[in-house]
């Protein structure tokens, strides 16, 4: 009853169109869910996300759930997650993408889910890593451990959204490092991020993870930028 009263006084709105959510809707209304442009990457192993990393780092799998267009519905939703504290969006997308990734996860045998980390200063500024709830949602859906401690960001830099294209493609691989022991050897890591653009951040993270003996890396993102 108390929850119903709260919803009456402070009705929840869709993170896509800002319309009021119905009682059976969570975070995103049914209309917006149908309007989200899905990539269907899990149906094509050598998809466009996978090809982003040709000649850069060896990845076993790469995919994204949605396409990201400027001023589109996916941009609005992810901005709410990243800059407005709406972390439940990541949970919804994590559970959603876990269903698509289940067959891939069984074939690939991922061992741990690793988020692209924020620098400690950025974490203090924002208060949370925008991919945490996405990772935990994937972890729940795929029953794979979520490990936010293995990979660290060692240098602070301005956000990707404030960089030009050249800046986004010039991320020094020493920005990221790993702290590991023998228990981490020979594992297949599923590296996750919010939006795949040039792939430079994920490449640098992947290089750090591949320092671990016997490591394999795959990539899964909420969205991929699309012209």
XYZ file of C-alpha atoms in Angstrom:
227
model
C 0.000 0.000 0.000
C 2.817 2.394 0.907
C 4.515 1.677 -2.431
C 1.273 2.431 -4.273
C 0.991 5.734 -2.404
C 4.560 6.684 -3.357
C 3.846 5.863 -6.995
C 0.703 7.970 -6.839
C 2.514 10.991 -5.379
C 5.690 10.538 -7.425
C 4.743 8.642 -10.584
C 7.603 7.026 -12.477
C 8.248 8.116 -16.038
C 9.787 6.393 -19.038
C 13.486 7.159 -19.466
C 12.947 7.385 -23.218
C 9.871 9.541 -23.783
C 9.116 10.803 -20.223
C 5.534 9.537 -20.352
C 4.104 7.973 -17.174
C 4.842 4.273 -16.828
C 2.019 1.793 -16.444
C 1.996 -0.549 -13.443
C 3.464 -3.425 -15.486
C 6.247 -1.283 -17.038
C 9.747 -0.752 -15.626
C 12.087 2.125 -16.523
C 11.173 2.080 -20.238
C 7.627 2.049 -21.584
C 6.449 -0.624 -24.001
C 6.280 1.843 -26.896
C 9.900 2.939 -26.428
C 11.088 -0.662 -26.087
C 9.663 -1.363 -29.528
C 11.361 1.759 -30.940
C 14.846 0.881 -29.666
C 17.013 -0.092 -32.668
C 18.456 -3.517 -31.833
C 21.650 -4.730 -33.505
C 20.979 -8.492 -33.541
C 24.758 -8.938 -33.191
C 24.416 -12.223 -31.328
C 22.991 -13.790 -34.490
C 26.140 -12.976 -36.508
C 29.477 -13.859 -34.851
C 31.542 -11.723 -37.272
C 29.329 -8.666 -36.860
C 30.291 -4.990 -37.156
C 31.279 -4.755 -33.478
C 33.579 -7.761 -33.833
C 35.148 -6.253 -36.974
C 35.994 -3.061 -35.048
C 38.844 -4.965 -33.429
C 40.332 -6.598 -36.543
C 44.098 -6.121 -36.453
C 43.951 -4.440 -33.050
C 43.449 -7.058 -30.347
C 42.277 -10.666 -30.536
C 38.690 -10.933 -29.280
C 36.661 -14.125 -29.167
C 33.350 -12.259 -29.369
C 32.152 -8.647 -29.595
C 28.600 -7.332 -29.659
C 26.220 -4.596 -28.558
C 22.535 -4.700 -27.724
C 21.389 -1.464 -29.419
C 22.403 1.168 -31.936
C 23.235 4.617 -30.549
C 22.255 7.633 -32.665
C 22.775 11.258 -31.705
C 19.500 12.758 -30.418
C 17.906 9.320 -30.589
C 16.024 7.385 -27.935
C 19.062 5.289 -26.948
C 21.159 8.424 -26.371
C 18.425 9.835 -24.120
C 18.200 6.635 -22.093
C 21.967 6.161 -21.695
C 22.451 9.823 -20.758
C 19.894 9.281 -17.992
C 21.966 6.335 -16.799
C 25.340 8.042 -17.140
C 24.653 11.597 -15.981
C 21.322 11.602 -14.128
C 21.818 8.768 -11.675
C 19.195 6.442 -13.177
C 21.186 3.280 -12.471
C 18.167 0.979 -12.775
C 18.458 1.455 -16.554
C 21.639 -0.621 -16.513
C 19.878 -3.420 -14.642
C 17.085 -3.532 -17.225
C 19.539 -3.626 -20.139
C 21.708 -6.203 -18.355
C 18.798 -8.601 -17.868
C 17.577 -7.919 -21.398
C 20.957 -8.578 -23.052
C 21.645 -11.617 -20.893
C 18.743 -13.368 -22.642
C 20.327 -12.663 -26.041
C 23.803 -13.663 -24.875
C 22.913 -16.957 -23.187
C 23.670 -19.174 -26.185
C 26.894 -17.270 -26.871
C 27.932 -17.477 -23.216
C 27.441 -21.243 -23.181
C 29.511 -21.668 -26.347
C 32.237 -19.223 -25.353
C 32.282 -20.214 -21.666
C 32.897 -16.789 -20.164
C 34.426 -16.945 -16.686
C 34.008 -13.378 -15.373
C 32.372 -10.094 -16.336
C 34.802 -7.148 -16.170
C 33.591 -3.529 -16.382
C 35.586 -0.735 -18.008
C 36.668 1.062 -14.824
C 36.462 4.711 -13.852
C 39.410 6.484 -12.307
C 39.004 7.026 -8.552
C 38.634 10.779 -9.098
C 35.903 10.290 -11.709
C 34.172 7.838 -9.382
C 34.129 10.450 -6.628
C 32.775 13.061 -9.051
C 29.997 10.885 -10.464
C 29.384 8.658 -7.456
C 28.988 5.459 -9.497
C 30.242 3.618 -12.570
C 27.482 3.679 -15.193
C 28.210 0.091 -16.272
C 27.992 -1.451 -12.783
C 24.284 -2.244 -12.867
C 24.560 -3.434 -16.478
C 27.308 -5.829 -15.403
C 25.376 -7.064 -12.395
C 22.291 -7.583 -14.570
C 24.347 -9.664 -16.998
C 25.855 -11.534 -14.050
C 22.400 -12.400 -12.717
C 21.091 -13.473 -16.100
C 24.139 -15.476 -17.183
C 25.159 -16.722 -13.702
C 28.725 -15.513 -14.313
C 30.674 -13.657 -11.585
C 30.978 -9.875 -11.852
C 34.496 -8.692 -10.954
C 35.067 -4.903 -10.747
C 38.472 -5.180 -9.055
C 40.641 -6.962 -11.607
C 41.000 -4.041 -14.045
C 41.944 -0.534 -12.876
C 42.160 2.856 -14.526
C 45.478 4.382 -13.473
C 45.239 7.814 -15.132
C 42.554 10.493 -14.970
C 41.361 12.045 -18.214
C 38.435 14.114 -19.448
C 35.347 12.211 -20.505
C 35.119 10.687 -23.970
C 32.078 12.843 -24.779
C 34.281 15.958 -24.522
C 36.993 14.628 -26.836
C 37.154 14.970 -30.587
C 37.424 11.847 -32.736
C 41.238 12.001 -32.797
C 41.355 12.187 -29.012
C 39.060 9.184 -28.700
C 41.366 7.074 -30.857
C 44.514 7.983 -28.919
C 44.088 6.324 -25.539
C 47.413 5.228 -24.092
C 47.220 1.564 -23.112
C 49.081 2.396 -19.874
C 45.895 4.164 -18.707
C 44.655 0.704 -17.637
C 46.318 -2.046 -15.639
C 45.422 -5.333 -13.959
C 46.063 -6.768 -10.514
C 45.959 -10.547 -10.754
C 47.271 -13.799 -9.351
C 47.367 -17.419 -10.506
C 43.627 -17.814 -9.938
C 43.043 -15.417 -12.828
C 45.182 -17.367 -15.321
C 43.496 -19.008 -18.336
C 40.178 -17.220 -17.837
C 37.837 -15.883 -20.501
C 36.845 -12.337 -19.560
C 33.697 -10.623 -20.838
C 34.660 -6.936 -20.926
C 31.682 -4.556 -20.799
C 31.055 -0.861 -21.474
C 28.149 1.456 -22.169
C 28.737 2.655 -25.768
C 31.145 1.269 -28.353
C 32.417 4.143 -30.516
C 35.976 3.943 -31.897
C 36.792 0.978 -29.666
C 39.999 2.610 -28.359
C 39.036 2.389 -24.680
C 38.004 -1.238 -24.989
C 41.168 -2.014 -26.937
C 43.321 -0.538 -24.156
C 41.369 -2.471 -21.521
C 41.653 -5.642 -23.555
C 45.423 -5.240 -23.840
C 45.656 -4.915 -20.062
C 43.593 -8.077 -19.517
C 45.674 -9.983 -22.043
C 48.726 -9.482 -19.818
C 47.244 -12.292 -17.718
C 48.703 -15.651 -18.803
C 46.264 -17.651 -20.906
C 43.601 -14.903 -20.866
C 40.919 -14.559 -23.541
C 38.784 -11.437 -24.016
C 35.267 -10.890 -25.340
C 33.295 -7.636 -25.395
C 29.653 -6.749 -24.765
C 28.248 -3.217 -24.746
C 24.855 -1.698 -24.154
C 25.043 0.217 -27.421
C 27.162 0.886 -30.488
C 27.375 4.248 -32.227
C 25.817 4.149 -35.664
C 25.704 6.824 -38.348
